C-alpha positions in Angstrom: -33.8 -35.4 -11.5 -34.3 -31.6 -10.1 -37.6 -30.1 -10.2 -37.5 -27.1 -11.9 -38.9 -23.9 -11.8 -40.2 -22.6 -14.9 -43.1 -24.1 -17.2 -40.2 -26.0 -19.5 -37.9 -28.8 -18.6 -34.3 -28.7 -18.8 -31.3 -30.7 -19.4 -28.2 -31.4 -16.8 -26.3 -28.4 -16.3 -22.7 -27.4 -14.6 -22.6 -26.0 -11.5 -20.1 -25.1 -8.9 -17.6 -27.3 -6.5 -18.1 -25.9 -3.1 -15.5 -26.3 -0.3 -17.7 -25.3 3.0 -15.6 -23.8 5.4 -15.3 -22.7 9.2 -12.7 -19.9 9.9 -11.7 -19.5 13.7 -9.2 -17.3 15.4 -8.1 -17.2 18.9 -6.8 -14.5 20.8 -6.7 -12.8 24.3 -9.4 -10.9 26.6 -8.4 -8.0 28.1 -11.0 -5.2 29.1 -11.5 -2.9 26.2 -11.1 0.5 27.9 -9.4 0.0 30.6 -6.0 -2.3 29.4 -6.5 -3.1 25.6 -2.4 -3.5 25.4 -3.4 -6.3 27.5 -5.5 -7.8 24.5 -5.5 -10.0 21.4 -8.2 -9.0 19.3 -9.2 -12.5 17.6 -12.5 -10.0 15.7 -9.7 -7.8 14.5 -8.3 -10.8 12.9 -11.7 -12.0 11.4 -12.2 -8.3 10.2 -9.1 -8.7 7.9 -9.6 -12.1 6.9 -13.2 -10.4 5.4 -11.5 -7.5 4.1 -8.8 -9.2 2.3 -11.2 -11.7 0.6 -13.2 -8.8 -0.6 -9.8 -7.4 -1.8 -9.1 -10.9 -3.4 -12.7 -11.1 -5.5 -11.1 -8.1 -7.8 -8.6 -11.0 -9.4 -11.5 -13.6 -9.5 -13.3 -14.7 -12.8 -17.1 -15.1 -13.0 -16.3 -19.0 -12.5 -15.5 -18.4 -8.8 -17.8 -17.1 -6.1 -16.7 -16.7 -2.5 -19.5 -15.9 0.4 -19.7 -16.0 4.4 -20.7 -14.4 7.2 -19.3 -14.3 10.7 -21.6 -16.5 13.6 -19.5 -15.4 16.6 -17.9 -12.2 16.9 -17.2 -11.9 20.7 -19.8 -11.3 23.3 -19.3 -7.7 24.8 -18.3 -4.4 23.4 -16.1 -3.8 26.3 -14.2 -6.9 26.4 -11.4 -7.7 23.2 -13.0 -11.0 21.6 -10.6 -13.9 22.3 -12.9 -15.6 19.9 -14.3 -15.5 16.7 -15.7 -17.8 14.2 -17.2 -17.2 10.6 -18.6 -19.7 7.8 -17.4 -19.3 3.8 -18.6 -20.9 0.7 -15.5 -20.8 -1.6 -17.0 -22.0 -5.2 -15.3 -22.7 -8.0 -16.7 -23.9 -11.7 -13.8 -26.9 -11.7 -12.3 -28.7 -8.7 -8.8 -27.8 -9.5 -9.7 -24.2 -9.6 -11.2 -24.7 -6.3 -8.5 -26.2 -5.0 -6.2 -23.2 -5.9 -8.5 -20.8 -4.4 -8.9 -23.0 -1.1 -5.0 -22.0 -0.6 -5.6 -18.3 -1.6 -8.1 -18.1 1.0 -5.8 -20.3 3.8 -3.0 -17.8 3.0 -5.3 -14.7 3.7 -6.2 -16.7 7.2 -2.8 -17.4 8.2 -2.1 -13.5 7.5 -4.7 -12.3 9.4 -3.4 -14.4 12.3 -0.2 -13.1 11.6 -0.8 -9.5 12.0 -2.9 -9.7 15.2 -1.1 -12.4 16.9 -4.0 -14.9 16.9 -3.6 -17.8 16.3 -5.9 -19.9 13.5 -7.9 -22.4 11.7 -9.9 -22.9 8.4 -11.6 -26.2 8.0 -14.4 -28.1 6.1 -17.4 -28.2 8.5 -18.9 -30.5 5.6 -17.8 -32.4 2.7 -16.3 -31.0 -0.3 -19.0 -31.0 -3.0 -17.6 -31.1 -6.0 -18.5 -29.2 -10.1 -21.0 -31.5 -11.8 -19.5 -33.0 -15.2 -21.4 -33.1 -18.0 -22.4 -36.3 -20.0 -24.2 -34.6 -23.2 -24.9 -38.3 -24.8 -27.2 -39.4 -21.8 -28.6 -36.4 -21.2 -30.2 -37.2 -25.1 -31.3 -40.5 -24.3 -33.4 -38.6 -21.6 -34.8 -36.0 -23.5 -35.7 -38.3 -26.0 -37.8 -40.3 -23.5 -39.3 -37.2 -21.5 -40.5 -36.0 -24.7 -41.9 -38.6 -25.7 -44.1 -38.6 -22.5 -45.3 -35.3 -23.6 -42.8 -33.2 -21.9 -40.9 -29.7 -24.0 -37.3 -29.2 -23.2 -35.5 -26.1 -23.2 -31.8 -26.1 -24.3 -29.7 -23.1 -22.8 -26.5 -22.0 -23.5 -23.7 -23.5 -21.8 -23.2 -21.9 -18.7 -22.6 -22.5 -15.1 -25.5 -22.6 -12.4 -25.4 -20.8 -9.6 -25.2 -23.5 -7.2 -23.8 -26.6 -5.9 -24.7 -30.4 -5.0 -23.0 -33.3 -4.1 -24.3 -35.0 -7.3 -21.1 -33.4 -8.6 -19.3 -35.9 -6.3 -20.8 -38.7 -8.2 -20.5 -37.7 -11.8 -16.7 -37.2 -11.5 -16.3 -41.1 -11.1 -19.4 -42.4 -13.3 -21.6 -40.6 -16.0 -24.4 -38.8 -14.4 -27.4 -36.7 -15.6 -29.5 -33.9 -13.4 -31.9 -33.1 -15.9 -34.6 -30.5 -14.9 -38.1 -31.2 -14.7 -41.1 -28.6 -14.6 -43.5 -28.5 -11.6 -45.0 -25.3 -12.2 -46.4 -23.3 -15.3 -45.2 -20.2 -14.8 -41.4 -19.0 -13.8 -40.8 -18.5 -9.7 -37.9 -18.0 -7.9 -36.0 -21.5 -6.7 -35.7 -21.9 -3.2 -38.7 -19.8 -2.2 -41.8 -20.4 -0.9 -43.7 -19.9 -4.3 -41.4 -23.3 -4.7 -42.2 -25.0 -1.5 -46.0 -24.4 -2.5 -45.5 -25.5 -6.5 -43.5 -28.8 -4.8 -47.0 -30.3 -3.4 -49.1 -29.4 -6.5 -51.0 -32.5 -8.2 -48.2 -31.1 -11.4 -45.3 -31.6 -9.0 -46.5 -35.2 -8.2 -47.5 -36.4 -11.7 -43.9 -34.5 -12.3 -42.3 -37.1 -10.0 -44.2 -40.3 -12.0 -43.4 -39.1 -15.5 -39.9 -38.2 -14.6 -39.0 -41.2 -12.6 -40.5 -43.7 -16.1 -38.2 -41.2 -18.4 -35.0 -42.1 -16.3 -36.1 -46.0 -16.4 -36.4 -45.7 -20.3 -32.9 -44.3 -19.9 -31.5 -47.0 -17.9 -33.4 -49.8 -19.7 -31.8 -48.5 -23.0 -27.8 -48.5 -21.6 -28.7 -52.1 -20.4 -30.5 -53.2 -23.7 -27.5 -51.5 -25.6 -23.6 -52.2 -24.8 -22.3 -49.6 -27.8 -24.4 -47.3 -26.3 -23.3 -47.4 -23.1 -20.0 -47.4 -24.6 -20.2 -44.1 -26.2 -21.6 -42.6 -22.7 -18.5 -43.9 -21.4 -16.4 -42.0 -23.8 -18.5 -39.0 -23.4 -17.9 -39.2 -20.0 -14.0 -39.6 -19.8 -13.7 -36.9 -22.0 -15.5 -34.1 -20.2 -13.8 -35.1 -16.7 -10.4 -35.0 -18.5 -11.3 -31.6 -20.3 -13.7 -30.1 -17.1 -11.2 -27.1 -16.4 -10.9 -26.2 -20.4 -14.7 -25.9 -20.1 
């Protein structure tokens, strides 16, 4: 269970797989004015790499989102950086997608180390966080439990959320639910301090209890019923086998 930040609670929802990735290049100092032939510019090489993913985002869908920022870039103006590092979120609504576009990326890399004469890396810094997959069948044994603790839910359309969590991980091997539960009456921004502040409000805490009994109900039901649980299973197997469709 999420909190969430409007006055109405929501179901599950997909999100992005996220590969988190460091990007290093390696070159050669030389003194910037007075022998740069001597050099090998490893910023010049993280400069591309930038560039060329900017370039890339033009043949992209709205299913794939790629972000960074560069957290060493040398360390004087007058030397030629023999090192530079940056960090990228490369996000993808499916994990085979994201696969495809991890390569895209590594190509643009090994490019950029080409044409300076660096040389290269790209690596996960973290684990791979994978898209959540969608169970529709639990999500309405929940709802009907949190509504019947006094709760409204609001059903959007199908889309993906801007975001990602390694609860995706998890629901590619079992079915999994992240339904949304309201801790504040009016709408705020997630992530913000209006959130921090809604977080330890007496709502947010009776939020927690009300929640918590709604996933029991859930649980208690899949163990009281076997065909139930059977048909979540199906649900289940479906959805991962048809994620990328979707």
């Amino acid at each position: 269970m999420h909190p969430g930040s409007g006055p109405e609670d929501g179901l599950s929802t997909r999100n992005y797989a996220c590969a988190p990735v460091d990007i290093e290049f390696w070159g050669k100092p030389a003194h910037a004015a007075g022998c740069p032939q001597d050099g090998i510019n490893a910023l010049d090489a993280q400069i591309l790499t930038y560039a060329a993913i900017g370039v890339l985002r033009q043949q992209l869908t709205d299913r794939i989102r790629i972000h960074g920022v560069i957290v060493d870039g040398g360390t004087a103006p007058n030397v030629i950086p023999e090192y530079t590092k940056a960090k990228y979120y490369i996000r993808a609504a499916d994990i085979d997608t994201l696969h495809e576009l991890y390569e895209k990326v590594e190509n643009i890399v090994k490019g950029s180390a080409l044409q300076t004469g660096c040389t290269s890396s790209m690596k996960l810094y973290q684990n791979l966080v994978e898209n959540m997959v969608l169970t529709p069948s639990l999500d309405a044994i929940y709802e009907k439990y949190i509504t019947e603790l006094g709760n409204t839910v609001k059903h959007v359309e199908d889309v993906v959320m801007p975001g990602s969590s390694d609860v995706g991980n998890i629901s590619q091997v079992v079915p999994t639910i992240q339904p949304h539960i309201s801790i504040t009456d009016v709408q705020i921004a997630g992530h913000s301090q209006d959130m921090v502040n809604a977080s330890c409000s007496q709502k947010a805490m009776d939020a927690i209890v009300k929640g918590a009994k709604a996933l029991a109900f859930t649980a208690l039901e899949l163990f009281e019923n076997p065909e139930e649980l059977a048909k979540v299973k199906e649900d289940h197997t479906w959805h991962v086998e048809h994620q990328k469709e979707n």
